[in-house]
Amino acid sequence: MSFCSSDHVKSGCTPDSPDDLQDLCVIDCATRAVVPAPLNCHYVALSYVWGKAQPAHGADIPSSPFPLVVEDSISVTVALGFQYLWVDRYCVDQNDNRKHIQLGQMDKIYSCAQLTIVAAAGEDANYGLPGVSLRSHQSKAILEIYSVKVVQIFPHSVAVLKNSSWSKRGWTY
């Protein structure tokens, strides 16, 4: 992350400041509570497929674990040295009449994030992030015949994304 931060600054590619976003809330990964974003908040955004899950916010946030994709994203966020995670299902109050303000600034919410985790695997929020917790990532199949190694090549990531449920959402960032 430090390389990206320093190298991107040189090229003029840096996240916008989130301070101009109205009513931005984030999940504090330490307390697991949805909180108003602090001034100059450095957060990670999650782009994923809800599936058939119903929206949740505030009092609706589960006291038990979040869906697996959110749990895995919290782990990744903390491992990368960030404290805050933005997840639309929890950070945009689905029952508030100001919801349209949040929806109108979705592009800015994603562009102000330090990075976006794209959860393109699976059909819903319970699938998780391959390689993080329950789901393992696909390992390469290697077959050795005499002194020649044959390695299975997986589909190109662009093809995988194109065919995913994530790419068929109303918007993707």
PDB file of C-alpha atoms in Angstrom:
ATOM      1  CA  MET A   1       0.000   0.000   0.000  1.00  0.00           C
ATOM      2  CA  SER A   2       2.839   2.405   0.736  1.00  0.00           C
ATOM      3  CA  PHE A   3       4.234   1.844  -2.778  1.00  0.00           C
ATOM      4  CA  CYS A   4       0.826   2.571  -4.310  1.00  0.00           C
ATOM      5  CA  SER A   5       0.391   5.680  -2.183  1.00  0.00           C
ATOM      6  CA  SER A   6       3.773   7.135  -3.066  1.00  0.00           C
ATOM      7  CA  ASP A   7       3.844   6.038  -6.719  1.00  0.00           C
ATOM      8  CA  HIS A   8       0.290   7.146  -7.476  1.00  0.00           C
ATOM      9  CA  VAL A   9       0.904  10.594  -5.992  1.00  0.00           C
ATOM     10  CA  LYS A  10       3.702  11.093  -8.543  1.00  0.00           C
ATOM     11  CA  SER A  11       1.329  10.282 -11.397  1.00  0.00           C
ATOM     12  CA  GLY A  12      -1.497  12.445 -10.040  1.00  0.00           C
ATOM     13  CA  CYS A  13      -3.695   9.408  -9.288  1.00  0.00           C
ATOM     14  CA  THR A  14      -4.872   9.784  -5.704  1.00  0.00           C
ATOM     15  CA  PRO A  15      -8.255   9.203  -4.072  1.00  0.00           C
ATOM     16  CA  ASP A  16     -10.468  12.256  -3.691  1.00  0.00           C
ATOM     17  CA  SER A  17     -11.079  13.591  -0.193  1.00  0.00           C
ATOM     18  CA  PRO A  18     -14.140  12.051   1.478  1.00  0.00           C
ATOM     19  CA  ASP A  19     -14.723  15.211   3.523  1.00  0.00           C
ATOM     20  CA  ASP A  20     -17.141  16.594   0.908  1.00  0.00           C
ATOM     21  CA  LEU A  21     -19.387  13.516   1.025  1.00  0.00           C
ATOM     22  CA  GLN A  22     -22.689  14.061   2.797  1.00  0.00           C
ATOM     23  CA  ASP A  23     -23.670  11.719   5.621  1.00  0.00           C
ATOM     24  CA  LEU A  24     -20.879   9.223   4.908  1.00  0.00           C
ATOM     25  CA  CYS A  25     -20.898   6.330   7.349  1.00  0.00           C
ATOM     26  CA  VAL A  26     -18.389   3.479   7.576  1.00  0.00           C
ATOM     27  CA  ILE A  27     -17.942   0.291   9.558  1.00  0.00           C
ATOM     28  CA  ASP A  28     -15.285   0.707  12.233  1.00  0.00           C
ATOM     29  CA  CYS A  29     -13.510  -2.645  11.936  1.00  0.00           C
ATOM     30  CA  ALA A  30     -12.293  -2.451  15.543  1.00  0.00           C
ATOM     31  CA  THR A  31     -15.743  -1.982  17.098  1.00  0.00           C
ATOM     32  CA  ARG A  32     -17.786  -3.447  14.217  1.00  0.00           C
ATOM     33  CA  ALA A  33     -20.191  -0.513  14.523  1.00  0.00           C
ATOM     34  CA  VAL A  34     -21.431   1.766  11.755  1.00  0.00           C
ATOM     35  CA  VAL A  35     -20.143   5.241  12.587  1.00  0.00           C
ATOM     36  CA  PRO A  36     -20.061   8.622  10.858  1.00  0.00           C
ATOM     37  CA  ALA A  37     -16.837   8.809   8.850  1.00  0.00           C
ATOM     38  CA  PRO A  38     -14.234  10.850  10.718  1.00  0.00           C
ATOM     39  CA  LEU A  39     -12.626  13.847   9.035  1.00  0.00           C
ATOM     40  CA  ASN A  40     -10.184  12.795   6.279  1.00  0.00           C
ATOM     41  CA  CYS A  41     -11.285   9.166   6.684  1.00  0.00           C
ATOM     42  CA  HIS A  42      -9.143   6.612   4.868  1.00  0.00           C
ATOM     43  CA  TYR A  43     -11.491   3.737   4.154  1.00  0.00           C
ATOM     44  CA  VAL A  44     -11.790   0.648   1.973  1.00  0.00           C
ATOM     45  CA  ALA A  45     -14.942   0.123  -0.098  1.00  0.00           C
ATOM     46  CA  LEU A  46     -16.571  -3.212  -0.878  1.00  0.00           C
ATOM     47  CA  SER A  47     -18.291  -3.929  -4.195  1.00  0.00           C
ATOM     48  CA  TYR A  48     -20.228  -7.202  -4.088  1.00  0.00           C
ATOM     49  CA  VAL A  49     -23.525  -8.949  -4.832  1.00  0.00           C
ATOM     50  CA  TRP A  50     -26.184  -8.771  -2.112  1.00  0.00           C
ATOM     51  CA  GLY A  51     -28.118 -11.693  -3.507  1.00  0.00           C
ATOM     52  CA  LYS A  52     -31.532 -12.148  -1.920  1.00  0.00           C
ATOM     53  CA  ALA A  53     -30.425 -10.608   1.380  1.00  0.00           C
ATOM     54  CA  GLN A  54     -32.520  -7.742   2.686  1.00  0.00           C
ATOM     55  CA  PRO A  55     -31.005  -4.303   3.340  1.00  0.00           C
ATOM     56  CA  ALA A  56     -29.823  -3.583   6.865  1.00  0.00           C
ATOM     57  CA  HIS A  57     -28.660  -0.544   8.793  1.00  0.00           C
ATOM     58  CA  GLY A  58     -28.242   0.715  12.334  1.00  0.00           C
ATOM     59  CA  ALA A  59     -30.367  -1.417  14.659  1.00  0.00           C
ATOM     60  CA  ASP A  60     -30.696  -4.026  11.903  1.00  0.00           C
ATOM     61  CA  ILE A  61     -26.975  -4.786  11.934  1.00  0.00           C
ATOM     62  CA  PRO A  62     -26.505  -8.327  13.173  1.00  0.00           C
ATOM     63  CA  SER A  63     -25.025  -8.824  16.610  1.00  0.00           C
ATOM     64  CA  SER A  64     -23.718 -12.117  15.273  1.00  0.00           C
ATOM     65  CA  PRO A  65     -21.271 -12.141  12.366  1.00  0.00           C
ATOM     66  CA  PHE A  66     -21.915 -10.154   9.207  1.00  0.00           C
ATOM     67  CA  PRO A  67     -22.405 -12.097   5.961  1.00  0.00           C
ATOM     68  CA  LEU A  68     -19.179 -13.897   5.029  1.00  0.00           C
ATOM     69  CA  VAL A  69     -18.150 -11.443   2.294  1.00  0.00           C
ATOM     70  CA  VAL A  70     -18.291  -8.586   4.819  1.00  0.00           C
ATOM     71  CA  GLU A  71     -16.474 -10.628   7.496  1.00  0.00           C
ATOM     72  CA  ASP A  72     -13.740 -11.470   4.979  1.00  0.00           C
ATOM     73  CA  SER A  73     -13.563  -7.838   3.849  1.00  0.00           C
ATOM     74  CA  ILE A  74     -13.145  -6.687   7.459  1.00  0.00           C
ATOM     75  CA  SER A  75     -10.233  -9.113   7.764  1.00  0.00           C
ATOM     76  CA  VAL A  76      -8.651  -7.822   4.542  1.00  0.00           C
ATOM     77  CA  THR A  77      -9.212  -4.186   5.557  1.00  0.00           C
ATOM     78  CA  VAL A  78      -7.468  -4.697   8.898  1.00  0.00           C
ATOM     79  CA  ALA A  79      -4.668  -6.767   7.326  1.00  0.00           C
ATOM     80  CA  LEU A  80      -3.990  -3.885   4.923  1.00  0.00           C
ATOM     81  CA  GLY A  81      -3.721  -1.457   7.846  1.00  0.00           C
ATOM     82  CA  PHE A  82      -7.059   0.337   7.501  1.00  0.00           C
ATOM     83  CA  GLN A  83      -9.666   0.799  10.215  1.00  0.00           C
ATOM     84  CA  TYR A  84     -12.762   1.634   8.173  1.00  0.00           C
ATOM     85  CA  LEU A  85     -14.795  -0.292   5.608  1.00  0.00           C
ATOM     86  CA  TRP A  86     -17.659   1.099   3.534  1.00  0.00           C
ATOM     87  CA  VAL A  87     -20.376  -1.428   2.642  1.00  0.00           C
ATOM     88  CA  ASP A  88     -23.518  -0.062   0.990  1.00  0.00           C
ATOM     89  CA  ARG A  89     -25.867  -2.505   2.708  1.00  0.00           C
ATOM     90  CA  TYR A  90     -24.841  -1.205   6.134  1.00  0.00           C
ATOM     91  CA  CYS A  91     -23.517   2.306   5.475  1.00  0.00           C
ATOM     92  CA  VAL A  92     -26.449   3.607   3.429  1.00  0.00           C
ATOM     93  CA  ASP A  93     -29.520   3.690   5.666  1.00  0.00           C
ATOM     94  CA  GLN A  94     -32.112   1.944   3.511  1.00  0.00           C
ATOM     95  CA  ASN A  95     -34.958   3.327   5.648  1.00  0.00           C
ATOM     96  CA  ASP A  96     -33.840   6.973   5.730  1.00  0.00           C
ATOM     97  CA  ASN A  97     -35.417   9.556   3.435  1.00  0.00           C
ATOM     98  CA  ARG A  98     -31.872  10.869   2.742  1.00  0.00           C
ATOM     99  CA  LYS A  99     -30.979   7.595   1.034  1.00  0.00           C
ATOM    100  CA  HIS A 100     -31.195   9.345  -2.349  1.00  0.00           C
ATOM    101  CA  ILE A 101     -28.304  11.637  -1.299  1.00  0.00           C
ATOM    102  CA  GLN A 102     -26.111   8.582  -0.748  1.00  0.00           C
ATOM    103  CA  LEU A 103     -27.186   6.968  -4.003  1.00  0.00           C
ATOM    104  CA  GLY A 104     -26.444  10.198  -5.853  1.00  0.00           C
ATOM    105  CA  GLN A 105     -22.858  10.182  -4.644  1.00  0.00           C
ATOM    106  CA  MET A 106     -22.025   6.491  -5.111  1.00  0.00           C
ATOM    107  CA  ASP A 107     -19.372   7.333  -7.702  1.00  0.00           C
ATOM    108  CA  LYS A 108     -17.666   9.681  -5.241  1.00  0.00           C
ATOM    109  CA  ILE A 109     -17.940   7.174  -2.391  1.00  0.00           C
ATOM    110  CA  TYR A 110     -16.001   4.639  -4.442  1.00  0.00           C
ATOM    111  CA  SER A 111     -13.529   7.181  -5.845  1.00  0.00           C
ATOM    112  CA  CYS A 112     -12.725   8.498  -2.360  1.00  0.00           C
ATOM    113  CA  ALA A 113     -11.922   5.007  -1.074  1.00  0.00           C
ATOM    114  CA  GLN A 114      -8.260   4.147  -0.712  1.00  0.00           C
ATOM    115  CA  LEU A 115      -9.063   0.924  -2.558  1.00  0.00           C
ATOM    116  CA  THR A 116     -12.087  -1.164  -3.495  1.00  0.00           C
ATOM    117  CA  ILE A 117     -12.416  -4.867  -2.785  1.00  0.00           C
ATOM    118  CA  VAL A 118     -14.323  -6.461  -5.670  1.00  0.00           C
ATOM    119  CA  ALA A 119     -16.083  -9.631  -4.542  1.00  0.00           C
ATOM    120  CA  ALA A 120     -16.926 -11.091  -7.939  1.00  0.00           C
ATOM    121  CA  ALA A 121     -17.117 -14.715  -6.809  1.00  0.00           C
ATOM    122  CA  GLY A 122     -20.378 -16.281  -5.733  1.00  0.00           C
ATOM    123  CA  GLU A 123     -24.028 -15.390  -6.059  1.00  0.00           C
ATOM    124  CA  ASP A 124     -24.594 -13.593  -2.763  1.00  0.00           C
ATOM    125  CA  ALA A 125     -23.028 -12.069   0.340  1.00  0.00           C
ATOM    126  CA  ASN A 126     -22.606 -15.448   2.036  1.00  0.00           C
ATOM    127  CA  TYR A 127     -20.020 -16.678  -0.479  1.00  0.00           C
ATOM    128  CA  GLY A 128     -17.101 -14.760   1.003  1.00  0.00           C
ATOM    129  CA  LEU A 129     -13.756 -13.874  -0.564  1.00  0.00           C
ATOM    130  CA  PRO A 130     -11.856 -16.856  -1.980  1.00  0.00           C
ATOM    131  CA  GLY A 131      -8.575 -17.348  -0.150  1.00  0.00           C
ATOM    132  CA  VAL A 132      -9.561 -15.345   2.930  1.00  0.00           C
ATOM    133  CA  SER A 133     -11.594 -17.618   5.212  1.00  0.00           C
ATOM    134  CA  LEU A 134     -13.739 -20.602   4.296  1.00  0.00           C
ATOM    135  CA  ARG A 135     -13.271 -20.617   0.543  1.00  0.00           C
ATOM    136  CA  SER A 136      -9.884 -21.489  -0.797  1.00  0.00           C
ATOM    137  CA  HIS A 137      -8.650 -19.967  -4.007  1.00  0.00           C
ATOM    138  CA  GLN A 138      -8.110 -22.287  -6.910  1.00  0.00           C
ATOM    139  CA  SER A 139      -4.629 -23.685  -6.890  1.00  0.00           C
ATOM    140  CA  LYS A 140      -2.801 -24.539 -10.049  1.00  0.00           C
ATOM    141  CA  ALA A 141      -2.892 -28.144 -11.135  1.00  0.00           C
ATOM    142  CA  ILE A 142       0.643 -29.237 -11.979  1.00  0.00           C
ATOM    143  CA  LEU A 143       1.387 -32.450 -13.794  1.00  0.00           C
ATOM    144  CA  GLU A 144       4.977 -33.552 -14.229  1.00  0.00           C
ATOM    145  CA  ILE A 145       5.805 -35.929 -17.059  1.00  0.00           C
ATOM    146  CA  TYR A 146       9.455 -36.889 -16.942  1.00  0.00           C
ATOM    147  CA  SER A 147      11.182 -33.509 -16.654  1.00  0.00           C
ATOM    148  CA  VAL A 148       8.356 -31.470 -18.222  1.00  0.00           C
ATOM    149  CA  LYS A 149       5.898 -29.670 -15.979  1.00  0.00           C
ATOM    150  CA  VAL A 150       2.429 -28.956 -17.342  1.00  0.00           C
ATOM    151  CA  VAL A 151       0.583 -26.212 -15.444  1.00  0.00           C
ATOM    152  CA  GLN A 152      -3.149 -25.629 -15.694  1.00  0.00           C
ATOM    153  CA  ILE A 153      -3.924 -22.035 -16.679  1.00  0.00           C
ATOM    154  CA  PHE A 154      -7.170 -20.641 -15.298  1.00  0.00           C
ATOM    155  CA  PRO A 155      -9.437 -18.362 -17.313  1.00  0.00           C
ATOM    156  CA  HIS A 156      -8.311 -14.770 -17.628  1.00  0.00           C
ATOM    157  CA  SER A 157      -9.703 -12.593 -14.835  1.00  0.00           C
ATOM    158  CA  VAL A 158     -11.532 -10.354 -17.338  1.00  0.00           C
ATOM    159  CA  ALA A 159     -13.497 -13.369 -18.600  1.00  0.00           C
ATOM    160  CA  VAL A 160     -14.278 -14.459 -15.051  1.00  0.00           C
ATOM    161  CA  LEU A 161     -15.530 -10.962 -14.133  1.00  0.00           C
ATOM    162  CA  LYS A 162     -17.567 -10.670 -17.329  1.00  0.00           C
ATOM    163  CA  ASN A 163     -19.459 -13.868 -16.509  1.00  0.00           C
ATOM    164  CA  SER A 164     -19.941 -13.144 -12.796  1.00  0.00           C
ATOM    165  CA  SER A 165     -23.143 -12.093 -11.041  1.00  0.00           C
ATOM    166  CA  TRP A 166     -21.222  -9.035  -9.833  1.00  0.00           C
ATOM    167  CA  SER A 167     -20.875  -7.682 -13.392  1.00  0.00           C
ATOM    168  CA  LYS A 168     -24.640  -7.920 -13.936  1.00  0.00           C
ATOM    169  CA  ARG A 169     -25.564  -5.632 -11.008  1.00  0.00           C
ATOM    170  CA  GLY A 170     -27.260  -2.261 -11.412  1.00  0.00           C
ATOM    171  CA  TRP A 171     -23.887  -0.560 -10.979  1.00  0.00           C
ATOM    172  CA  THR A 172     -20.375  -1.805 -10.454  1.00  0.00           C
ATOM    173  CA  TYR A 173     -17.317   0.089  -9.266  1.00  0.00           C
TER     174      TYR A 173
END
